[in-house]
Coordinates of C-alpha atoms in Angstrom, one line a residue:
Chain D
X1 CA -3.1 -17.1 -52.2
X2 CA 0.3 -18.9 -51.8
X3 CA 1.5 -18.0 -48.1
X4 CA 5.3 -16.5 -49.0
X5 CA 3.0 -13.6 -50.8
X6 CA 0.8 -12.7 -48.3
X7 CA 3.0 -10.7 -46.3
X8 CA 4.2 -8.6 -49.4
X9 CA 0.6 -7.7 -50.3
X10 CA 0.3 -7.2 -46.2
X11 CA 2.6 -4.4 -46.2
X12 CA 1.6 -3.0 -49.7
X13 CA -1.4 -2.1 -48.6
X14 CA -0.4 -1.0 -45.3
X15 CA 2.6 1.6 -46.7
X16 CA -0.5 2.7 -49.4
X17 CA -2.8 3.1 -46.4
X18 CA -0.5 5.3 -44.7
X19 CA 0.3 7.4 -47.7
X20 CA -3.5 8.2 -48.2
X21 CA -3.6 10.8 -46.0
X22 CA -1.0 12.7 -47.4
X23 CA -2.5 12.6 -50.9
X24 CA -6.5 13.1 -49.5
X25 CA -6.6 14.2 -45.6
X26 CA -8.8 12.1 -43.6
X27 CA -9.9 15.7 -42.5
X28 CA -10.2 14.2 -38.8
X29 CA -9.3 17.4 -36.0
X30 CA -7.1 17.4 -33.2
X31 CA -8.1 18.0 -30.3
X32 CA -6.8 18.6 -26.8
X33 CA -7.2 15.5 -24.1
X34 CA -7.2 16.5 -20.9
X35 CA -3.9 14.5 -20.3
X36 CA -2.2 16.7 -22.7
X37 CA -3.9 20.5 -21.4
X38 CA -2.4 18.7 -17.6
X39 CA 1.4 18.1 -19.2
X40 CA 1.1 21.3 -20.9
X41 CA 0.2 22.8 -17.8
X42 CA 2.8 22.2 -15.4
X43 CA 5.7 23.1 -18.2
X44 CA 3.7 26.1 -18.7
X45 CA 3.5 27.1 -14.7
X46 CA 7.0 26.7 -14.3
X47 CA 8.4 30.1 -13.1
X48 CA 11.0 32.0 -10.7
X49 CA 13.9 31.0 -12.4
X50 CA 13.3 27.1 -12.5
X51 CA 15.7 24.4 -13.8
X52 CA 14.6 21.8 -15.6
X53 CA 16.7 18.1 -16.1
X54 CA 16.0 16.2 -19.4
X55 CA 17.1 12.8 -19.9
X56 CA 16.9 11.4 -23.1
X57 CA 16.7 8.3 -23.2
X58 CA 14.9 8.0 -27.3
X59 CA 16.8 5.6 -29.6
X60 CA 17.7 6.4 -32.3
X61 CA 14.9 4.3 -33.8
X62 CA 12.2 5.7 -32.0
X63 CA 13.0 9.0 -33.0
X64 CA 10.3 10.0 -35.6
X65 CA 7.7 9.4 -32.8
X66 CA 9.3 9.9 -29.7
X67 CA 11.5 12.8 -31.0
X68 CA 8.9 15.0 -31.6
X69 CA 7.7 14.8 -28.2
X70 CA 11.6 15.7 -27.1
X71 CA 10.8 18.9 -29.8
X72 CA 7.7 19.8 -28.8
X73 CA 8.3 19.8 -24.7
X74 CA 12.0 21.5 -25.1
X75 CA 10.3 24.1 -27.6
X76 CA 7.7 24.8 -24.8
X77 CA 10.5 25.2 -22.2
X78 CA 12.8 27.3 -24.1
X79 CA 10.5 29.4 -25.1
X80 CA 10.2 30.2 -20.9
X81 CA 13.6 30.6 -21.0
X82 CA 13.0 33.4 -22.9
X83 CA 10.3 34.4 -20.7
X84 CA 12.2 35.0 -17.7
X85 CA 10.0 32.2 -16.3
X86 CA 12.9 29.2 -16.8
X87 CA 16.6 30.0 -15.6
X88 CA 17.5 27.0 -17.9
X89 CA 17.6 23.4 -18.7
X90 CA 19.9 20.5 -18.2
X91 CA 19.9 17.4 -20.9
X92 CA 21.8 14.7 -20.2
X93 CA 21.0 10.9 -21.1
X94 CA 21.6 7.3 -19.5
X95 CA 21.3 5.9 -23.0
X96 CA 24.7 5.5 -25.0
X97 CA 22.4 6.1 -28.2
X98 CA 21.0 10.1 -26.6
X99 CA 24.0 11.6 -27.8
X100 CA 23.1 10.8 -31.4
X101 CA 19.4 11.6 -31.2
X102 CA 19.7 14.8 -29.2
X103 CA 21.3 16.5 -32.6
X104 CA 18.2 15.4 -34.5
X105 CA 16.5 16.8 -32.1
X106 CA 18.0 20.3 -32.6
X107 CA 18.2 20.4 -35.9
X108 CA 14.8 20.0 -36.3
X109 CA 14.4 23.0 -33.5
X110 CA 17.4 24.9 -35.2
X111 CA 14.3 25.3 -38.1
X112 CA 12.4 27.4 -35.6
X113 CA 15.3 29.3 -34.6
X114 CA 15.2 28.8 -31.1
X115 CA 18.0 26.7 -29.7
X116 CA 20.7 29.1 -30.8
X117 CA 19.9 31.8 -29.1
X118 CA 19.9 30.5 -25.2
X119 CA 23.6 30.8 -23.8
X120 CA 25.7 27.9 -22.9
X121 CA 26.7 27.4 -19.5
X122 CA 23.7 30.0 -18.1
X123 CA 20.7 28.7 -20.0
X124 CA 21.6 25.5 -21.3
X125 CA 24.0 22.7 -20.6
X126 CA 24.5 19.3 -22.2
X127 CA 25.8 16.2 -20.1
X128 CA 26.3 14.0 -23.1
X129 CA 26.3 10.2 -22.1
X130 CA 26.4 9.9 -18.1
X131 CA 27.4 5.2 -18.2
X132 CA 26.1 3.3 -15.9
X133 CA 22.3 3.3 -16.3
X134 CA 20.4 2.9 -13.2
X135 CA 23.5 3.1 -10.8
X136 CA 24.4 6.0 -12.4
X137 CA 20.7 7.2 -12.2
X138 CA 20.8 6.3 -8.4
X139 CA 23.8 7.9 -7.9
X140 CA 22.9 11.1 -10.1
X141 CA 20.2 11.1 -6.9
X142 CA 22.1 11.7 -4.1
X143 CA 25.3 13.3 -5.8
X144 CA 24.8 14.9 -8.9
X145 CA 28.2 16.5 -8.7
X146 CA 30.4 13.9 -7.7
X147 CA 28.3 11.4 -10.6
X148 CA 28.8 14.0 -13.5
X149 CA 31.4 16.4 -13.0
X150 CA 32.0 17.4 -16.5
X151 CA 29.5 18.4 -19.3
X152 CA 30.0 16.5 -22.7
X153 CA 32.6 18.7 -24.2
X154 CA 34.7 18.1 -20.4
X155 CA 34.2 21.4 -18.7
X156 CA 34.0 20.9 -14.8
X157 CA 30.0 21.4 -14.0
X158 CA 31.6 24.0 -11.2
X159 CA 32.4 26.1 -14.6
X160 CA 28.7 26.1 -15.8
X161 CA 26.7 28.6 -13.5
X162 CA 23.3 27.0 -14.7
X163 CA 24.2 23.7 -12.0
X164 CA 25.4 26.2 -9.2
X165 CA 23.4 25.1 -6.0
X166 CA 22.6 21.5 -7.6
X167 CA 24.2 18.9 -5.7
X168 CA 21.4 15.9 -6.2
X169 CA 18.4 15.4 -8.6
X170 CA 16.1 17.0 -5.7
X171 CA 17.6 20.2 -6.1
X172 CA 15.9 20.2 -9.9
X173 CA 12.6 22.2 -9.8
X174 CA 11.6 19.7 -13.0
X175 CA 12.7 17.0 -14.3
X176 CA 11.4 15.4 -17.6
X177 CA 12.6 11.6 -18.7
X178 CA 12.1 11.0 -22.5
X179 CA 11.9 6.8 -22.6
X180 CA 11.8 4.6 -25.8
X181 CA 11.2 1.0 -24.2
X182 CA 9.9 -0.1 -21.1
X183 CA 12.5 1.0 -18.6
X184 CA 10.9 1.8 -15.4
X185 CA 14.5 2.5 -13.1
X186 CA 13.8 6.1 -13.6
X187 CA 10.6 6.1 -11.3
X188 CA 12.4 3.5 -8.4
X189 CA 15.8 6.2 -8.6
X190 CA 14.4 9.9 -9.5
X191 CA 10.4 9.4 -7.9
X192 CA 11.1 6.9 -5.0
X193 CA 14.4 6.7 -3.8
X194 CA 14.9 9.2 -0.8
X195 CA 18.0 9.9 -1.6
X196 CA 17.0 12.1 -4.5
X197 CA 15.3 14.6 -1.7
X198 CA 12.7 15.3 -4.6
X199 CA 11.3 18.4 -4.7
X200 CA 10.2 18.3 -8.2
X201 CA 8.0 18.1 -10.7
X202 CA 8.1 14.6 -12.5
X203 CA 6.9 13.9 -16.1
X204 CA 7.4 11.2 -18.4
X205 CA 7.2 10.5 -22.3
X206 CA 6.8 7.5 -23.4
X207 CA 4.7 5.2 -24.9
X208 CA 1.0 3.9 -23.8
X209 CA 2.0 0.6 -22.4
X210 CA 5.1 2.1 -20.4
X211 CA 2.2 4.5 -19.0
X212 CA 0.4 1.8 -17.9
X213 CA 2.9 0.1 -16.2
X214 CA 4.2 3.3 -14.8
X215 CA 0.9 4.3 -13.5
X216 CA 0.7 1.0 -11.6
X217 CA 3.3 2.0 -8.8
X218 CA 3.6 5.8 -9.4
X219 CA -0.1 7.1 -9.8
X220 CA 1.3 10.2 -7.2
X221 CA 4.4 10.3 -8.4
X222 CA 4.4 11.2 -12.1
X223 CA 2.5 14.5 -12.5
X224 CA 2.0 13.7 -16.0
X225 CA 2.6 11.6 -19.3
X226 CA 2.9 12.8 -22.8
X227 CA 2.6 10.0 -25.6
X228 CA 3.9 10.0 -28.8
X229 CA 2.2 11.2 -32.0
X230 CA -1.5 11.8 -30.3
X231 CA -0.5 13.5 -27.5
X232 CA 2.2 15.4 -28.9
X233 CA 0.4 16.6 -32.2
X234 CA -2.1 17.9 -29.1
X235 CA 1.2 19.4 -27.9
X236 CA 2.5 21.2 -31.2
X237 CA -1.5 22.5 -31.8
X238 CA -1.0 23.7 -28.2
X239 CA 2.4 25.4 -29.0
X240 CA 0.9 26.7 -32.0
X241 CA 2.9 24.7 -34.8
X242 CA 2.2 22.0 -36.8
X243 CA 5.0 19.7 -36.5
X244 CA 6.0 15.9 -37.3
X245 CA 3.6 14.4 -34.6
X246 CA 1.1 16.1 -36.5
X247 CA 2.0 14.9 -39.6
X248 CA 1.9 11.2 -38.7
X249 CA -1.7 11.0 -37.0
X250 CA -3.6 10.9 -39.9
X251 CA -1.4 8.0 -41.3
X252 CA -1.4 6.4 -37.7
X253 CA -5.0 6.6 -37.9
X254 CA -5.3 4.9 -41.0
X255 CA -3.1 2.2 -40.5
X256 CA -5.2 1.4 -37.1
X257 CA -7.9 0.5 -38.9
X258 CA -6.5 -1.1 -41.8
X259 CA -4.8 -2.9 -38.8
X260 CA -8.3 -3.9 -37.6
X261 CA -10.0 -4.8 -40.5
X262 CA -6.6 -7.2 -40.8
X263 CA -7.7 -8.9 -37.5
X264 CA -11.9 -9.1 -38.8
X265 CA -10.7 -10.5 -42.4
X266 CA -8.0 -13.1 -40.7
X267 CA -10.9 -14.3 -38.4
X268 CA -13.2 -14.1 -41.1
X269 CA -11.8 -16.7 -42.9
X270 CA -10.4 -19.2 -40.1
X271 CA -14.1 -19.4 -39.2
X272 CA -15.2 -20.5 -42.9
X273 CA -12.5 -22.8 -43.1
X274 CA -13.2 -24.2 -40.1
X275 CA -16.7 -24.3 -40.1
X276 CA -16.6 -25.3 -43.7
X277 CA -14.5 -28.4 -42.4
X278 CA -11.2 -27.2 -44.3
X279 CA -7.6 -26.5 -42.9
X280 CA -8.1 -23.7 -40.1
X281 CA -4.7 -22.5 -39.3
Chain F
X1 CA 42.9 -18.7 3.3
X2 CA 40.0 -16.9 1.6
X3 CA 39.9 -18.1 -2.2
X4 CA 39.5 -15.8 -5.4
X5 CA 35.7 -16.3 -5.1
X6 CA 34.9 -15.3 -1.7
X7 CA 36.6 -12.3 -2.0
X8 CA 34.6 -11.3 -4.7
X9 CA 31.7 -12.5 -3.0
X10 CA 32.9 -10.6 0.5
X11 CA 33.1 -6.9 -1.6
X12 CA 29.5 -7.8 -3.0
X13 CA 27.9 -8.4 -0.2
X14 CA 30.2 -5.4 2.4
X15 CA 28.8 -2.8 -0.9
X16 CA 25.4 -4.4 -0.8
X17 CA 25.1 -4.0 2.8
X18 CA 26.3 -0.6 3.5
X19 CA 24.0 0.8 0.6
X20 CA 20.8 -0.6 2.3
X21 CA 21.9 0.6 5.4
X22 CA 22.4 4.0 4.3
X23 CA 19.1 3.9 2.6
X24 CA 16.7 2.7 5.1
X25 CA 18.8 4.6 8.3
X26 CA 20.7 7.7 6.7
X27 CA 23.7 6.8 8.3
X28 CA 26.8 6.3 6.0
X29 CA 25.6 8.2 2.9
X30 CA 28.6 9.0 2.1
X31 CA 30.5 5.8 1.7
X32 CA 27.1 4.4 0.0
X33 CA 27.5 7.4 -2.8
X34 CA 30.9 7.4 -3.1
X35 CA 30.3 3.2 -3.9
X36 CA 27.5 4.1 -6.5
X37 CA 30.4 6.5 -8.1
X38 CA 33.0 3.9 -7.9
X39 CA 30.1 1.3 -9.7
X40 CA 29.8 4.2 -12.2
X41 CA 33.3 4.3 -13.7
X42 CA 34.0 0.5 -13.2
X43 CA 31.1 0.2 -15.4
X44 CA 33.4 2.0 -18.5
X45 CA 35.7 -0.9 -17.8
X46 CA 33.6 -3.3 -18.1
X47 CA 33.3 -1.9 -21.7
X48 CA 37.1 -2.4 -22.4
X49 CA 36.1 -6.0 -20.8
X50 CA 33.4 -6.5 -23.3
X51 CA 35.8 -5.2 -26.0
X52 CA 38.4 -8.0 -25.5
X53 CA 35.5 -10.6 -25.5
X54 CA 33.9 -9.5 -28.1
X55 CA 37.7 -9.4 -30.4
X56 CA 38.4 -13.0 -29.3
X57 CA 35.9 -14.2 -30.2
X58 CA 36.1 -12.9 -33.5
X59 CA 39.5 -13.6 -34.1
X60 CA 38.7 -17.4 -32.9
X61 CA 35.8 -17.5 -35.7
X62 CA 38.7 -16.1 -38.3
X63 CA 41.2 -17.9 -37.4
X64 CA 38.9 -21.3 -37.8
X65 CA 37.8 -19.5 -41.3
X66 CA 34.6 -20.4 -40.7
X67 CA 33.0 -19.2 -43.9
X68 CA 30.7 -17.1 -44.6
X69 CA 31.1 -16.0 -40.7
X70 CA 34.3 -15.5 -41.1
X71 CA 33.6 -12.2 -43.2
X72 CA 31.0 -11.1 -40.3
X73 CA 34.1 -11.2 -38.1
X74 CA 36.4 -9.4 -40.6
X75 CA 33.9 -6.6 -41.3
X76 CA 32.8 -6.5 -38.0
X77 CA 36.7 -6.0 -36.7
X78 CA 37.0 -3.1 -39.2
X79 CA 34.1 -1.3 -38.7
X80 CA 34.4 -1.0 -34.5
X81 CA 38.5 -0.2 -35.2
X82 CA 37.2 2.8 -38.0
X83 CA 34.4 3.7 -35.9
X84 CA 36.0 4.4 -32.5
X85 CA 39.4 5.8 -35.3
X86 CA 37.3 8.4 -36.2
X87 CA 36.1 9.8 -33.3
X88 CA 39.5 10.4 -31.8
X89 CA 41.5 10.8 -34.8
X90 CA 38.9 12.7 -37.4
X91 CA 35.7 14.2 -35.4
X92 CA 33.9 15.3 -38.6
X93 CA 34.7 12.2 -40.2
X94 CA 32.8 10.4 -36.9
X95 CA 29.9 12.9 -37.3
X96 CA 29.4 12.2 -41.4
X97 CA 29.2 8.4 -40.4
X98 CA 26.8 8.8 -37.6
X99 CA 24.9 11.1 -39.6
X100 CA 25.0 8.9 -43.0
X101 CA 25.6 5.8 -42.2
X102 CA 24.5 5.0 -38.9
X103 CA 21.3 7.2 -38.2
X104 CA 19.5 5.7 -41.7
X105 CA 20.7 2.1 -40.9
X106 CA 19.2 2.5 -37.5
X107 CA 16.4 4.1 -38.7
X108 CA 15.6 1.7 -41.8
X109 CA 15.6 -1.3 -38.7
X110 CA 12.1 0.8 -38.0
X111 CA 10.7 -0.9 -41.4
X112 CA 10.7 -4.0 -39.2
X113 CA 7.5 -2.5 -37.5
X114 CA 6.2 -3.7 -40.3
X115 CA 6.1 -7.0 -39.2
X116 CA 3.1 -5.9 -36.7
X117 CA 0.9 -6.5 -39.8
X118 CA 2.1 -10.2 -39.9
X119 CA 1.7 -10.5 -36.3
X120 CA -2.6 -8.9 -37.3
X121 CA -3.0 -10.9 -40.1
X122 CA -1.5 -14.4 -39.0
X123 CA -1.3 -14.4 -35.4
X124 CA -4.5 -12.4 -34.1
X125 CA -7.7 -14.4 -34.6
X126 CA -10.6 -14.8 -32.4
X127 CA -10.7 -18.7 -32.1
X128 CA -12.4 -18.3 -28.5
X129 CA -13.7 -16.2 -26.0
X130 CA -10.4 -15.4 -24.3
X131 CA -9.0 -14.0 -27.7
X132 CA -12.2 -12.0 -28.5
X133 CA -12.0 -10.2 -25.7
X134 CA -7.8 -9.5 -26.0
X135 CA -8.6 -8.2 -29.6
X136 CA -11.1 -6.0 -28.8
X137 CA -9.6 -4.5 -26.1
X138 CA -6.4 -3.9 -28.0
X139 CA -8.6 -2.3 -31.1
X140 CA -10.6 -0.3 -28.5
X141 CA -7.0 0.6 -27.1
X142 CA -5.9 1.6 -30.8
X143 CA -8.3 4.0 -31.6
X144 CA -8.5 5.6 -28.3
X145 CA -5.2 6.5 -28.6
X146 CA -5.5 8.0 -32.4
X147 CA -7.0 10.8 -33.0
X148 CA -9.8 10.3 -33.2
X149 CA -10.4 8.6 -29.5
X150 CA -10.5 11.8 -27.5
X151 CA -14.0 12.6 -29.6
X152 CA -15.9 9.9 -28.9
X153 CA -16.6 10.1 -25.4
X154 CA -17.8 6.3 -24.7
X155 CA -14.8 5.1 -26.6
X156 CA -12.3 7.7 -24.7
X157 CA -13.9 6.3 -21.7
X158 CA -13.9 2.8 -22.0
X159 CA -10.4 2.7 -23.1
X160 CA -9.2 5.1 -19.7
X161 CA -11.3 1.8 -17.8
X162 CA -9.4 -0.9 -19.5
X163 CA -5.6 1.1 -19.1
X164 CA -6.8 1.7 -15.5
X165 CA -8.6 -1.3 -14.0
X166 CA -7.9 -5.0 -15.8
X167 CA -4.9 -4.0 -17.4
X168 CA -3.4 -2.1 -14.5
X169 CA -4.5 -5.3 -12.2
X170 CA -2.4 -7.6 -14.4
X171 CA 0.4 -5.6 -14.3
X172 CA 0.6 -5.0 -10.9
X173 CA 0.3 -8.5 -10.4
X174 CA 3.3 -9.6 -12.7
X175 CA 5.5 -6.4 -11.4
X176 CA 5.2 -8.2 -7.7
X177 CA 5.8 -11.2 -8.7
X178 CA 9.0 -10.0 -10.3
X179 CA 10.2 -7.5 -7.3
X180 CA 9.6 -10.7 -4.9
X181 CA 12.2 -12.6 -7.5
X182 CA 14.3 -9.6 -7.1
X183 CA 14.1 -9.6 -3.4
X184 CA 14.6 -13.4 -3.4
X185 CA 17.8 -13.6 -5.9
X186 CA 19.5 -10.5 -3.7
X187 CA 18.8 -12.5 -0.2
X188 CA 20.4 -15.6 -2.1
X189 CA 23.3 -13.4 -3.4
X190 CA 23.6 -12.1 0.4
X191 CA 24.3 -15.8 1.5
X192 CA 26.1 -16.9 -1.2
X193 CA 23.9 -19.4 -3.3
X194 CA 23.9 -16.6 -6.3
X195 CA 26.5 -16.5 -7.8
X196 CA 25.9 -15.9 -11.8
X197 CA 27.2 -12.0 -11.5
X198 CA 30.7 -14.2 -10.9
X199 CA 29.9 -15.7 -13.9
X200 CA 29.5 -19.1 -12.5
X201 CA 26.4 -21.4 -14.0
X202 CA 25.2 -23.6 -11.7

C-alpha cells in the first residue's frame, strides 16, 4: 500500500469504528468509579446556603467532551439551588474563549429547563472574561472585588447580592475549575497561595494527564477530579440523564481498541520486515 | 542618569519585591494587590500593543505584495476590523458569527484529533523494550479510562498504580526541575542578567 493512502484508509476505519456503536450498541454498562460517587459527593453535601465559583476555562474545541462535564456538574448544582441547599453560583472564566462556550453550555441545559428559572443577581451571576490569566487568578485571591468589579453585562458586583460578603476566593464555600489543557496556575493561586484564605472545597475537571500532574503537588488539595466522557457519563447516570458524555463512551471505547490493534498491526509488520531482512521503517 | 532600561528594570524588580514580601510576611498586602490589579488592566493594553504589531506587520507584508501572503494579510485585516465592528456596532450580527462561523470552524480544528491515528499507526511501534513497556502502559491507560476499566478490577487497579507511582515519579521529577528554572530565571531577573520580558535577546 502506497504511503500517501494509508492515512485516508487510517481514518476511514477509525470514523466507521466510532459510528458502530450508534448503529449496533456495544451493550457495555456504566458504572460508577469511586472517583466519580467522591465528586458527586461533595456537590451533593453542599448546604446552608453555599456559593459556588466556576471558572471555565473549556475551549471552544474541547467542548463536546469537556462541556458535558461543565453540564453535568452545573445541572447537579442548580438543581441545589432549587433545594435550598445552594444560595447560588458564580461563573466567570480566565479564558478569552469561556465567554463563547459558556452559551453552549446553557443551551444544551436550557433543553432541561433549568437555567431559566434561577434569578440573576441572587442565584446566579456571570463574570464574563476576567484578562489577565494567572495574575488575575492571583489577584481574584486576595481581592475579588477590587479584580472584578463588574459582571459581564457591567453592573457593579456591589449590585449583585449573590457576591455580598465575598471579598477574596476564600470566602467561596466551593469552587470548581473546568480546564481544557494543561494549565496548572489554578492550583499555585486558588489551592496554595495564602492569600486566597481558602476555606473551600476545590475540584477540578480536566483531562487524565492534567490529573496526573495535578495529583503530583496537590494530592490534599484537590478534593476531587471529574474527567471527561467516562467520568461524566458516570456523572449524568448519577443525575439520572443520559446526556452527550454518555453518548460518546461507546464510540470512545471503540476507537481505543481500534487504536490498539493500530499499534499491534504497525509492530506486526516492522518486525516481519525487519526480521525478513526488508526496509523496517 | 538612569537610562530607559533601568527604569524598567527598577519597577520590575520594586513590584517583584514588594509582592514576595507581602506573601511570605503579610505585611504590605495592600500595595501587593493593588499591583496585581494594576498588572490586571495593563494586561488589556498590552492587547491594543499586540494589535498594532500584529497590523504592521500586515500592512508590511501588503505593501511588499508578497503574493499569495499578501491575501492572508488582506483577509486577515478585514476579518479582525468586521469582527471587533460587530460587536460594538451590531451585537446580534457578532452573536450569528460566533455562533456560525466561528464555533464550527473551531470545532471542525477537532477533526485534527484525527491525526492521533497517524501518530498509532506510524509513530508507535515496539522496536525495544523501552517502547513495549510505554505502549502498554498507555493501552492499559486507554482502557482503564473507558468504560469498560472500572469492571475489571486488575485492569482498574493496575492502571490507578501506573497514574500514581512511575508516572507520578516522572512528573514530579520534570515539575522540579522546571520550578528550579523558574526560581533561577526570577533570581537572574532580580539582578538584572534577564532581561527578555524587555524584549532584549541576548
Amino acid at each position: 500500500m502506497k504511503a500517501e493512502y494509508e492515512d485516508s484508509i487510517i481514518y476511514l476505519l477509525g470514523i466507521m469504528v466510532a459510528v458502530l456503536p450508534l448503529v449496533h450498541t456495544l451493550g457495555v454498562a456504566i458504572e460508577i468509579s469511586p472517583d466519580t460517587t467522591e465528586y458527586y459527593n461533595y456537590v451533593d453535601g453542599l448546604k446552608d446556603g453555599a456559593i459556588v465559583y466556576v471558572e471555565l476555562y473549556t475551549g471552544i474545541r474541547g467542548w463536546f467532551e469537556q462541556g458535558q462535564s461543565d453540564v453535568a456538574v452545573l445541572k447537579h448544582i442548580i438543581n441545589k439551588i432549587h433545594a435550598g441547599d445552594v444560595r447560588g453560583v458564580v461563573i466567570g472564566t480566565t479564558s478569552p474563549e469561556g465567554p463563547v462556550v459558556l452559551p453552549f453550555s446553557l443551551k444544551v441545559m436550557a433543553g432541561a429547563n433549568v437555567w431559566d428559572e434561577l434569578e440573576y443577581g441572587t442565584q446566579f451571576v456571570w463574570l464574563g472574561w476576567i484578562p489577565g490569566f494567572e495574575t488575575a487568578q492571583a489577584s481574584m485571591a486576595q481581592d475579588f472585588r477590587g479584580t472584578v468589579p463588574t459582571d459581564k453585562f457591567g453592573t457593579p458586583i456591589d449590585d449583585l447580592s449573590l457576591l455580598d460578603g465575598i471579598t477574596k476566593m476564600g470566602d467561596f464555600d466551593m469552587v470548581i475549575v473546568s480546564l481544557y489543557g494543561g494549565q496548572d496556575a489554578y492550583q499555585r493561586q486558588w489551592t496554595r497561595n495564602p492569600s486566597a484564605g481558602r476555606n473551600y472545597i476545590f475540584m477540578f475537571d480536566c483531562g487524565i494527564s492534567h490529573r496526573t500532574a495535578a495529583m503530583s503537588f496537590y494530592p490534599e488539595q484537590i478534593q476531587a477530579f471529574m474527567t471527561p466522557v467516562r467520568q461524566t457519563s458516570e456523572y449524568e447516570k448519577l443525575l439520572g440523564y443520559k446526556g452527550l458524555a454518555t453518548s460518546l463512551t461507546e464510540a470512545q471505547l471503540a476507537l481505543q481498541f481500534f487504536g490498539i490493534g493500530l499499534i499491534i498491526v504497525a509492530t506486526g509488520i516492522y518486525w516481519y520486515r525487519r526480521l525478513s531482512g526488508g526496509e523496517a521503517r | 542618569m538612569l537610562k530607559r532600561r533601568e527604569v524598567s528594570i527598577a519597577i520590575f524588580v520594586l513590584s517583584l519585591l514588594v509582592i514576595l514580601f507581602a506573601e511570605y510576611t503579610g505585611v504590605g498586602r495592600d500595595v501587593s494587590s493593588q499591583i496585581m490589579i494594576a498588572v490586571t488592566m495593563i494586561v488589556n493594553f498590552t492587547l491594543v500593543l499586540g494589535f498594532y504589531n500584529l497590523f504592521g506587520h500586515h500592512i508590511r507584508i501588503i505593501n511588499r505584495k508578497n503574493m499569495p501572503d499578501m491575501y492572508y494579510s488582506v483577509i486577515f485585516i478585514a476579518t479582525f476590523l468586521i469582527y471587533t465592528g460587530l460587536q460594538y456596532f451590531w451585537p446580534s450580527g457578532y452573536d450569528w458569527t460566533v455562533s456560525m462561523v466561528f464555533t464550527p470552524l473551531m470545532m471542525s480544528v477537532t477533526m485534527l484529533e484525527f491525526t492521533f491515528l497517524t501518530m498509532l499507526w506510524r509513530g508507535a511501534r515496539v522496536r525495544n523494550v523501552f517502547a513495549l513497556i510505554v505502549i502498554v502502559s498507555a493501552a492499559i491507560i486507554m482502557i482503564q479510562q473507558s468504560i469498560l476499566g472500572n469492571q475489571i478490577r486488575p485492569l482498574w487497579n493496575l492502571g490507578n498504580w501506573i497514574l500514581n507511582v512511575p508516572n507520578k515519579g516522572v512528573t514530579r521529577g520534570i515539575t522540579i526541575l522546571a520550578g528550579v528554572g523558574i526560581v533561577l530565571t526570577l533570581v537572574r531577573a532580580l539582578l538584572g542578567y534577564e532581561r527578555s520580558y524587555l524584549g532584549e535577546v541576548r
